[in-house]
Coordinates of C-alpha atoms and ligand atoms in Angstrom, one line a residue:
M1249 CA -37.0 -12.2 28.6
A1250 CA -35.9 -9.2 26.6
E1251 CA -38.6 -7.1 25.1
T1252 CA -38.8 -8.5 21.6
D1253 CA -40.9 -5.6 20.3
F1254 CA -42.2 -2.3 20.6
P1255 CA -45.4 -1.7 22.3
R1256 CA -48.2 -1.6 19.9
G1257 CA -48.8 1.3 18.1
S1258 CA -45.8 3.3 19.3
W1259 CA -43.4 5.1 16.9
G1260 CA -41.0 2.2 17.2
W1261 CA -43.9 -0.7 16.5
V1262 CA -44.5 1.7 13.4
I1263 CA -41.1 2.0 11.3
R1264 CA -40.4 -1.3 12.3
R1265 CA -43.7 -2.3 10.6
T1266 CA -42.6 -0.1 7.7
Q1267 CA -39.1 -1.8 7.4
W1268 CA -39.7 -5.3 8.1
S1269 CA -43.4 -6.0 6.8
A1270 CA -42.0 -5.4 3.7
L1271 CA -39.5 -8.0 4.0
G1272 CA -42.1 -10.4 4.6
L1273 CA -41.7 -10.5 8.5
S1274 CA -45.5 -11.7 9.9
E1275 CA -47.2 -10.0 12.9
E1276 CA -46.3 -13.3 14.8
D1277 CA -42.7 -13.2 13.8
F1278 CA -42.5 -9.4 15.2
A1279 CA -42.9 -11.2 18.8
K1280 CA -40.5 -13.6 18.3
P1281 CA -36.8 -13.2 20.1
K1282 CA -34.5 -11.4 17.2
I1283 CA -31.4 -13.4 17.0
A1284 CA -28.2 -12.0 15.1
V1285 CA -26.4 -14.4 12.9
V1286 CA -22.9 -12.5 12.7
N1287 CA -21.5 -14.0 9.6
T1288 CA -17.9 -12.7 10.1
S1289 CA -16.9 -13.9 6.6
S1290 CA -15.1 -13.1 2.7
S1291 CA -14.9 -14.5 -0.4
M1292 CA -11.4 -14.3 0.3
S1293 CA -10.4 -16.9 2.4
I1294 CA -10.6 -20.8 2.8
C1295 CA -10.9 -19.8 6.8
Y1296 CA -14.0 -18.2 5.4
G1297 CA -15.6 -20.8 2.9
Q1298 CA -18.3 -22.9 5.1
L1299 CA -19.3 -20.1 7.0
D1300 CA -22.4 -18.8 4.5
E1301 CA -23.1 -22.5 4.7
I1302 CA -22.8 -22.7 8.4
S1303 CA -25.1 -19.8 8.9
K1304 CA -27.9 -21.2 7.1
H1305 CA -28.2 -23.8 9.6
V1306 CA -27.6 -21.4 12.4
Q1307 CA -30.7 -19.9 10.7
H1308 CA -33.0 -22.9 10.9
G1309 CA -31.9 -23.7 14.4
I1310 CA -33.0 -20.2 15.2
R1311 CA -36.8 -20.4 13.4
A1312 CA -37.3 -24.3 14.7
A1313 CA -37.0 -22.6 18.4
G1314 CA -39.1 -20.0 17.4
G1315 CA -36.9 -17.0 16.9
F1316 CA -36.2 -14.9 14.5
P1317 CA -32.6 -15.1 12.6
F1318 CA -30.9 -11.3 11.2
E1319 CA -27.8 -11.9 9.6
I1320 CA -25.3 -9.5 9.8
H1321 CA -21.4 -9.2 8.0
T1322 CA -18.5 -7.7 9.4
V1323 CA -15.5 -6.9 8.8
A1324 CA -13.5 -10.1 7.9
P1325 CA -9.6 -10.3 7.8
S1326 CA -7.3 -13.2 6.8
E1327 CA -4.4 -13.3 8.9
A1328 CA -2.4 -15.1 6.3
L1329 CA -3.4 -12.5 3.5
F1330 CA -2.7 -9.3 5.8
A1331 CA 0.3 -10.8 6.6
C1332 CA 2.0 -11.3 3.4
E1333 CA 0.7 -7.6 2.5
G1334 CA 2.8 -6.4 5.5
Q1335 CA -0.3 -5.7 7.1
G1336 CA 0.0 -7.5 10.5
D1337 CA -0.5 -4.4 12.0
A1338 CA -3.8 -3.9 10.8
L1339 CA -5.4 -6.7 12.6
A1340 CA -5.9 -5.4 15.7
T1341 CA -7.5 -2.2 13.9
A1342 CA -9.3 -4.9 12.1
R1343 CA -10.5 -6.5 15.4
S1344 CA -11.9 -3.4 17.0
A1345 CA -13.5 -2.9 13.4
I1346 CA -15.7 -6.2 14.2
V1347 CA -16.5 -5.1 17.6
Q1348 CA -17.7 -1.7 16.4
D1349 CA -19.7 -3.8 13.2
I1350 CA -21.5 -6.2 15.8
E1351 CA -22.2 -3.1 18.0
L1352 CA -23.6 -1.2 15.5
M1353 CA -25.5 -3.4 14.2
V1354 CA -27.0 -5.6 16.9
R1355 CA -27.4 -2.4 19.4
G1356 CA -29.1 -0.5 16.7
S1357 CA -31.5 -2.7 15.6
G1358 CA -32.7 -3.9 19.2
L1359 CA -31.5 -7.4 18.5
Q1360 CA -32.5 -9.7 21.7
G1361 CA -29.6 -12.3 21.3
M1362 CA -26.9 -13.5 18.6
V1363 CA -25.1 -16.1 17.5
L1364 CA -21.5 -15.2 16.6
L1365 CA -19.3 -17.6 13.4
S1366 CA -15.8 -17.6 14.0
S1367 CA -13.3 -18.8 12.8
C1368 CA -10.0 -17.0 11.6
D1369 CA -7.6 -16.1 14.0
S1370 CA -8.9 -12.5 14.7
T1371 CA -12.7 -13.0 14.6
T1372 CA -13.1 -15.3 17.7
P1373 CA -11.2 -12.4 19.9
A1374 CA -13.7 -9.7 18.3
H1375 CA -16.8 -12.0 18.8
L1376 CA -15.9 -12.5 22.3
R1377 CA -15.2 -8.7 23.1
A1378 CA -18.6 -8.1 21.2
A1379 CA -20.4 -10.3 23.4
V1380 CA -19.1 -9.1 26.8
R1381 CA -19.6 -5.2 25.3
L1382 CA -23.3 -5.8 24.7
D1383 CA -23.9 -8.1 27.5
I1384 CA -26.9 -10.5 25.6
P1385 CA -27.3 -14.2 24.9
S1386 CA -24.5 -15.1 23.3
I1387 CA -23.2 -18.3 21.5
V1388 CA -20.0 -18.4 19.7
V1389 CA -19.8 -21.2 17.2
P1390 CA -16.2 -22.1 15.9
C1391 CA -16.4 -22.8 12.3
G1392 CA -13.8 -25.8 11.9
Y1393 CA -10.3 -26.4 11.1
Q1394 CA -9.1 -27.4 7.5
T1395 CA -8.1 -30.3 6.2
G1396 CA -5.0 -31.1 3.8
I1397 CA -5.1 -33.2 1.0
G1398 CA -5.7 -36.7 1.2
G1399 CA -8.3 -36.2 4.5
Q1400 CA -6.0 -36.7 7.1
S1401 CA -3.9 -34.3 6.2
T1402 CA -1.5 -36.2 4.0
T1403 CA 0.0 -32.7 2.8
N1404 CA -1.2 -29.9 4.2
L1405 CA -0.7 -25.4 5.2
Y1406 CA 2.9 -27.1 7.4
D1407 CA 4.3 -27.9 3.9
A1408 CA 3.5 -25.8 2.0
Y1409 CA 5.2 -22.7 4.3
E1410 CA 7.8 -25.2 5.6
G1411 CA 8.3 -26.2 2.2
F1412 CA 9.2 -22.4 1.0
G1413 CA 11.7 -22.5 3.7
A1414 CA 13.2 -25.4 1.6
Y1415 CA 12.9 -22.9 -1.1
L1416 CA 14.4 -21.1 -0.2
S1417 CA 17.3 -22.3 1.5
G1418 CA 18.4 -24.1 -1.8
K1419 CA 16.9 -27.4 -0.6
S1420 CA 14.3 -28.2 -3.2
K1421 CA 13.4 -26.8 -6.7
F1422 CA 10.4 -24.2 -7.6
E1423 CA 8.4 -26.8 -8.9
E1424 CA 8.3 -28.6 -5.1
I1425 CA 6.8 -25.6 -3.6
D1426 CA 4.1 -25.2 -6.7
V1427 CA 3.1 -28.2 -6.3
L1428 CA 2.6 -27.9 -2.1
A1429 CA 1.3 -24.4 -2.3
R1430 CA -1.5 -25.4 -5.0
N1431 CA -2.2 -28.6 -2.8
A1432 CA -1.9 -27.7 0.8
V1433 CA -5.9 -27.2 1.5
G1434 CA -8.6 -29.7 0.8
S1435 CA -11.7 -28.2 2.7
P1436 CA -12.6 -24.9 4.2
G1437 CA -11.8 -23.8 7.8
V1438 CA -8.6 -22.9 10.1
C1439 CA -5.3 -23.2 9.7
P1440 CA -5.0 -26.8 10.9
G1441 CA -3.3 -28.0 14.4
M1442 CA -2.9 -26.0 17.3
A1443 CA -2.4 -22.7 15.6
T1444 CA -3.6 -19.8 16.7
A1445 CA -7.3 -19.9 15.1
S1446 CA -7.9 -23.4 16.6
T1447 CA -6.5 -22.3 20.0
M1448 CA -8.9 -19.4 20.0
H1449 CA -12.0 -22.0 19.2
V1450 CA -10.4 -24.1 22.3
I1451 CA -10.7 -20.9 24.6
C1452 CA -13.9 -20.4 23.9
E1453 CA -15.1 -24.3 24.6
S1454 CA -12.8 -23.8 27.8
L1455 CA -14.8 -19.7 29.0
G1456 CA -18.2 -22.0 28.6
I1457 CA -19.6 -19.7 25.4
T1458 CA -20.2 -22.3 23.0
L1459 CA -22.0 -25.9 23.3
P1460 CA -20.1 -28.5 24.7
G1461 CA -17.9 -30.8 21.8
A1462 CA -17.5 -27.3 19.9
S1463 CA -13.9 -28.0 19.0
P1464 CA -12.1 -29.3 17.1
I1465 CA -14.3 -29.8 14.6
S1466 CA -13.4 -30.0 10.8
G1467 CA -14.9 -27.7 9.0
G1468 CA -16.1 -29.5 6.0
S1469 CA -18.6 -31.5 8.3
A1470 CA -21.7 -32.6 8.6
K1471 CA -21.3 -32.7 12.4
L1472 CA -20.5 -28.9 12.1
K1473 CA -23.8 -28.2 10.5
R1474 CA -25.7 -30.1 13.0
Y1475 CA -23.7 -28.7 16.0
A1476 CA -24.5 -24.5 14.3
K1477 CA -28.5 -25.8 14.1
S1478 CA -28.2 -27.0 17.7
A1479 CA -26.7 -23.6 18.9
G1480 CA -29.4 -21.3 17.0
A1481 CA -32.0 -23.2 18.9
R1482 CA -29.9 -22.8 22.1
A1483 CA -29.3 -18.8 21.9
V1484 CA -33.5 -18.4 20.9
E1485 CA -33.7 -20.6 24.6
L1486 CA -31.0 -18.0 26.1
V1487 CA -32.8 -14.6 25.3
H1488 CA -36.0 -16.7 27.0
E1489 CA -33.5 -17.4 30.1
N1490 CA -32.1 -14.0 29.8
V1491 CA -28.7 -15.6 30.3
T1492 CA -26.2 -12.7 28.7
A1493 CA -22.7 -12.9 27.9
R1494 CA -21.0 -11.8 31.5
Q1495 CA -23.0 -14.3 33.2
I1496 CA -20.8 -16.8 31.4
I1497 CA -17.4 -15.1 30.5
T1498 CA -16.2 -14.5 34.5
K1499 CA -13.3 -14.1 36.0
E1500 CA -13.4 -17.7 37.2
S1501 CA -13.9 -18.7 33.0
F1502 CA -11.4 -16.9 32.2
L1503 CA -8.9 -18.6 34.8
N1504 CA -10.2 -21.8 33.2
S1505 CA -9.5 -20.9 30.0
I1506 CA -6.0 -19.9 30.7
M1507 CA -4.8 -23.7 32.4
V1508 CA -7.3 -24.9 29.2
A1509 CA -4.9 -23.1 26.9
V1510 CA -1.6 -23.9 28.7
A1511 CA -2.4 -28.0 29.1
V1512 CA -3.1 -28.0 25.1
G1513 CA 0.4 -26.0 24.3
G1514 CA -1.9 -23.3 22.5
S1515 CA -0.6 -21.0 20.8
T1516 CA 0.9 -17.9 22.2
S1517 CA -1.4 -15.3 20.0
A1518 CA -4.3 -16.2 21.1
V1519 CA -3.7 -16.0 25.0
T1520 CA -2.5 -12.1 23.9
F1521 CA -5.8 -12.0 22.8
L1522 CA -7.4 -12.6 26.1
E1523 CA -5.6 -10.0 27.4
E1524 CA -8.0 -7.7 24.8
V1525 CA -11.0 -9.6 26.1
A1526 CA -10.2 -8.9 29.5
V1527 CA -9.8 -5.2 29.0
D1528 CA -13.7 -5.0 27.5
I1529 CA -14.8 -7.0 30.4
G1530 CA -13.0 -4.9 32.6
L1531 CA -11.5 -7.5 34.6
D1532 CA -8.1 -7.1 36.6
L1533 CA -6.4 -9.7 35.1
N1534 CA -2.4 -10.2 34.0
T1535 CA -2.5 -13.1 31.7
R1536 CA 1.5 -13.5 32.0
H1537 CA 0.9 -14.0 35.7
E1538 CA -2.0 -15.9 35.5
M1539 CA 0.1 -18.1 33.2
E1540 CA 2.7 -18.4 35.3
R1541 CA 1.1 -19.7 38.1
C1542 CA -0.3 -22.5 35.8
D1543 CA 4.0 -23.2 35.6
G1544 CA 4.1 -26.5 38.2
K1545 CA 0.2 -27.3 38.5
I1546 CA -0.8 -27.4 34.4
P1547 CA 1.1 -30.2 33.1
M1548 CA 1.3 -30.5 29.1
L1549 CA -2.0 -32.8 28.7
L1550 CA -2.9 -32.8 24.8
Q1551 CA 0.0 -35.7 23.2
D1552 CA 2.0 -34.5 19.7
I1553 CA -0.6 -32.7 18.3
I1554 CA 1.1 -30.4 15.7
P1555 CA 3.0 -28.2 15.5
N1556 CA 3.9 -29.7 19.0
G1557 CA 4.6 -33.2 17.4
S1558 CA 3.3 -34.4 14.3
L1559 CA -0.6 -36.0 15.0
Q1560 CA -3.2 -34.0 13.2
I1561 CA -6.1 -32.2 15.3
E1562 CA -8.4 -35.2 13.9
E1563 CA -6.6 -37.0 16.4
F1564 CA -7.5 -34.3 19.4
E1565 CA -11.4 -34.0 18.0
A1566 CA -11.6 -38.0 18.1
A1567 CA -9.9 -38.5 21.3
G1568 CA -12.7 -35.9 22.8
G1569 CA -11.9 -32.8 22.5
T1570 CA -11.9 -29.6 24.6
Q1571 CA -14.4 -31.4 26.9
G1572 CA -12.0 -34.6 27.6
I1573 CA -9.2 -31.9 28.2
M1574 CA -11.4 -30.0 31.0
K1575 CA -12.9 -33.5 32.3
Q1576 CA -9.1 -34.8 32.6
L1577 CA -8.2 -30.9 34.5
S1578 CA -11.4 -30.6 35.9
D1579 CA -9.9 -31.1 39.4
R1580 CA -7.9 -28.0 38.9
L1581 CA -10.9 -26.0 37.1
E1582 CA -13.4 -23.6 38.9
T1583 CA -16.6 -25.8 37.7
N1584 CA -19.1 -23.8 39.5
V1585 CA -19.5 -21.7 36.5
L1586 CA -22.8 -21.3 33.9
T1587 CA -22.3 -22.6 30.8
V1588 CA -24.3 -21.7 27.4
G1589 CA -25.2 -25.2 27.2
G1590 CA -27.4 -24.5 30.5
G1591 CA -26.0 -25.7 34.1
T1592 CA -22.4 -25.7 35.4
L1593 CA -19.8 -26.3 33.9
R1594 CA -19.3 -29.6 36.7
N1595 CA -22.3 -30.6 35.7
Q1596 CA -21.4 -30.3 31.6
L1597 CA -18.4 -32.6 32.8
D1598 CA -20.0 -34.9 34.3
A1599 CA -21.9 -35.9 31.0
A1600 CA -18.8 -35.8 29.0
A1601 CA -17.5 -39.1 27.7
L1602 CA -14.0 -40.3 29.2
P1603 CA -11.5 -39.1 26.6
N1604 CA -8.6 -41.2 25.0
E1605 CA -6.3 -41.0 27.2
A1606 CA -3.6 -42.0 24.5
V1607 CA -4.4 -38.5 23.3
I1608 CA -5.7 -36.6 26.1
R1609 CA -3.9 -37.7 29.0
T1610 CA -4.6 -37.8 32.8
L1611 CA -2.7 -35.4 35.6
E1612 CA -1.2 -38.3 36.8
N1613 CA 0.3 -39.8 33.9
P1614 CA 1.1 -36.5 31.7
V1615 CA 2.5 -35.8 28.7
D1616 CA 5.2 -34.0 30.3
N1617 CA 5.3 -31.8 33.8
L1618 CA 6.8 -29.3 31.6
P1619 CA 3.8 -26.7 30.7
G1620 CA 2.4 -26.6 27.3
I1621 CA 3.3 -22.3 27.7
V1622 CA 5.6 -21.4 29.7
I1623 CA 6.6 -17.6 30.5
M1624 CA 10.0 -16.6 30.3
N1625 CA 11.8 -13.9 32.3
G1626 CA 16.2 -12.9 32.8
D1627 CA 17.1 -9.7 31.9
V1628 CA 16.2 -9.9 28.4
A1629 CA 12.6 -9.8 28.8
P1630 CA 12.1 -8.5 32.6
G1631 CA 8.3 -8.0 31.9
G1632 CA 7.9 -11.6 30.0
A1633 CA 8.1 -13.8 27.0
F1634 CA 5.9 -16.8 25.9
L1635 CA 7.6 -20.2 24.7
R1636 CA 5.7 -23.2 23.9
P1637 CA 8.6 -25.8 25.1
F1638 CA 7.1 -28.2 22.8
T1639 CA 6.9 -27.3 19.2
S1640 CA 10.8 -27.6 19.9
N1641 CA 12.6 -30.9 20.4
N1642 CA 15.1 -29.0 22.4
R1643 CA 13.3 -28.2 25.5
K1644 CA 16.9 -27.4 27.5
G1645 CA 17.5 -23.9 26.1
L1646 CA 20.1 -22.5 24.1
K1647 CA 23.2 -20.4 24.5
G1648 CA 24.6 -18.7 21.7
R1649 CA 25.6 -15.8 19.5
A1650 CA 23.0 -13.1 18.4
K1651 CA 22.4 -12.8 14.7
C1652 CA 19.9 -9.3 14.8
L1653 CA 17.3 -9.4 11.8
E1654 CA 15.2 -6.4 11.1
G1655 CA 12.0 -7.5 9.8
L1656 CA 11.0 -10.5 7.5
D1657 CA 12.2 -9.0 4.6
N1658 CA 15.9 -8.9 6.0
A1659 CA 15.4 -12.4 7.6
I1660 CA 14.5 -13.9 4.2
D1661 CA 17.3 -12.4 2.6
A1662 CA 19.4 -13.8 5.6
L1663 CA 18.2 -17.4 4.9
R1664 CA 18.4 -17.1 1.0
S1665 CA 22.3 -16.1 1.4
N1666 CA 22.7 -19.2 3.9
Q1667 CA 23.9 -16.2 6.4
I1668 CA 22.2 -18.3 9.0
K1669 CA 24.2 -21.1 10.9
S1670 CA 23.3 -23.9 13.5
G1671 CA 23.3 -22.2 16.8
D1672 CA 22.5 -18.9 15.9
I1673 CA 20.1 -17.0 18.3
L1674 CA 17.8 -14.9 15.8
V1675 CA 16.9 -11.6 17.7
M1676 CA 13.9 -10.3 15.6
H1677 CA 12.6 -6.6 15.4
G1678 CA 9.4 -6.2 13.5
L1679 CA 6.8 -8.3 12.3
S1680 CA 8.7 -11.9 12.3
N1681 CA 5.1 -14.1 12.3
E1682 CA 5.9 -16.5 9.5
F1683 CA 9.7 -16.9 9.6
A1684 CA 9.6 -20.0 12.0
S1685 CA 7.8 -21.9 9.3
L1686 CA 11.0 -21.2 6.8
L1687 CA 13.3 -21.8 9.5
Y1688 CA 11.7 -25.5 9.6
G1689 CA 11.3 -25.8 6.0
A1690 CA 15.1 -24.9 6.0
G1691 CA 16.2 -27.8 8.1
L1692 CA 17.5 -24.9 10.7
H1693 CA 15.8 -26.6 13.9
D1694 CA 18.4 -26.1 15.9
V1695 CA 18.1 -22.0 16.2
A1696 CA 16.4 -19.8 18.3
V1697 CA 14.3 -16.9 17.8
I1698 CA 13.6 -13.9 20.2
S1699 CA 11.1 -11.7 19.1
D1700 CA 9.2 -8.8 20.5
S1701 CA 6.1 -9.7 17.8
S1702 CA 4.2 -12.8 17.9
I1703 CA 5.2 -15.7 16.0
I1704 CA 3.1 -17.6 13.8
G1705 CA 1.2 -20.4 15.9
M1706 CA 1.9 -23.2 13.1
G1707 CA 5.7 -22.5 14.4
R1708 CA 7.9 -25.2 15.3
G1709 CA 11.4 -26.6 15.2
P1710 CA 13.7 -23.8 16.8
I1711 CA 13.0 -22.6 20.0
L1712 CA 10.6 -19.5 19.5
I1713 CA 10.2 -16.8 22.0
S1714 CA 7.5 -14.2 21.0
E1715 CA 6.1 -11.1 22.3
V1716 CA 9.2 -10.1 24.8
R1717 CA 8.3 -6.9 27.0
P1718 CA 9.4 -4.4 27.0
R1719 CA 9.8 -4.1 23.6
F1720 CA 12.5 -2.9 21.2
D1721 CA 10.4 0.3 20.5
E1722 CA 9.9 0.8 24.2
G1723 CA 13.8 0.9 24.6
G1724 CA 13.5 -2.5 26.5
P1725 CA 16.8 -4.5 27.3
I1726 CA 15.8 -6.5 23.9
S1727 CA 16.8 -3.8 22.2
M1728 CA 20.5 -3.3 23.5
I1729 CA 21.7 -7.1 22.2
K1730 CA 23.7 -6.3 18.9
S1731 CA 24.6 -9.5 16.9
G1732 CA 27.4 -11.4 17.9
D1733 CA 26.2 -10.7 21.6
I1734 CA 26.4 -13.9 23.6
I1735 CA 22.4 -14.8 24.5
D1736 CA 21.9 -17.9 27.2
I1737 CA 18.3 -19.1 26.7
D1738 CA 17.6 -21.5 30.0
I1739 CA 14.2 -23.1 29.7
E1740 CA 14.4 -25.3 32.9
N1741 CA 14.6 -21.7 34.9
R1742 CA 13.0 -20.1 32.7
Q1743 CA 15.6 -17.1 31.7
I1744 CA 17.2 -15.6 28.8
R1745 CA 20.2 -13.7 29.9
H1746 CA 22.6 -11.5 27.7
L1747 CA 26.0 -12.5 28.8
T1748 CA 28.0 -10.0 26.7
Ligands
FES733 FE1 -7.2 -17.9 8.5 FE2 -4.8 -19.2 9.7 S1 -5.2 -17.7 8.0 S2 -7.2 -19.3 10.3

């Protein structure tokens, strides 16, 4: 076990007593493992609305197991609020700031373990990065998804975002979007469905850095509180066992998580976040190449969870969640890897209940042999691009005329003035994140979007191709496309071609 206190009579021993005795720590407390409860939250976003409460349950668990908790706060960006301020580019900086906050506070205070409360999109990858950089015993607690108004999401964030597209295109009145916007969110937690934050939560569980059963869980549920308490208690045990983050997050567990992301048809932004973690751990891993390797090997196993279909994420939780997906995939996973729950992934999956196969399908009877994420290539994207084929009804492709749009404002103007027509291939430069939802709401399901930027994890309807490489700014082939050129998107052959 790591040292929990400085030697009696040393300078560090004296300093800690001056600081912590005044805070009420007893001599017994000084000898306990000291665990950071990383509460990445802010009162500005509903993604974080439950975290202060969850933090208390984690702290109860730590105390009950013989540890001592210290709560730490960090920068806490909201993906949605940053995006509407045109600050999407600042999110990478915010992730680095979270990593720095954690490193400074935990290392600077000599704490022995961490429980990380992960919620909105950028928080989870930042927490993973901090865990591998500090390499101390660490558990991530994914803090759950939000529900809509009416429990099973009768009205939710999709309705509001897509409703704005309907309003912009003249298909609905202001009063309708006003009602949707005010009633879209019924409980705290991350955006509903297999959007980016929930995909990151699933990835964490498949890395083994959460207790089993961590995702998905409703953010407003008692189940999450009980889960948080268990995670706190387990963090103390991990310190005693000296099981550190890098023993859990390895190349093998990384590859497992990529396969799981493909099998659930997860958000492609989450995959990009994984690349940041790989850099921090010093792994020689190209996630695009690894995803290509999944093509033909990992089919789509998760049935119809929005935006890949119309079922709510509650159905995924009820069917068995990430453990259920991993159990179905176990023949393809490296199961001889450690998890923070104790033992190997094999032990964990042996103990997991059989999933409901109507929602979590088997390898022999998948939703489709097409993977939930594919890498597209071709002369427009020689460095690859992401596509989530199940977010669109059109899984064959589209050949049509390009319409080039410069940034979100330009794209919204084009939508408002009915310049976007069925069959168009929208080539977007700059942040285009939310635009996919607006197209869907406007009824433009039979168009395609090609962008060198990320596309909102809630996007559905059009064919959505994101993060084309090389980028516009790098002078990539995407920058050579002019409005009116013919583009051929051939999903079957994973090609995007610039024909004229
Ligand atoms: Fe925070 Fe979607 S805006 S999870």
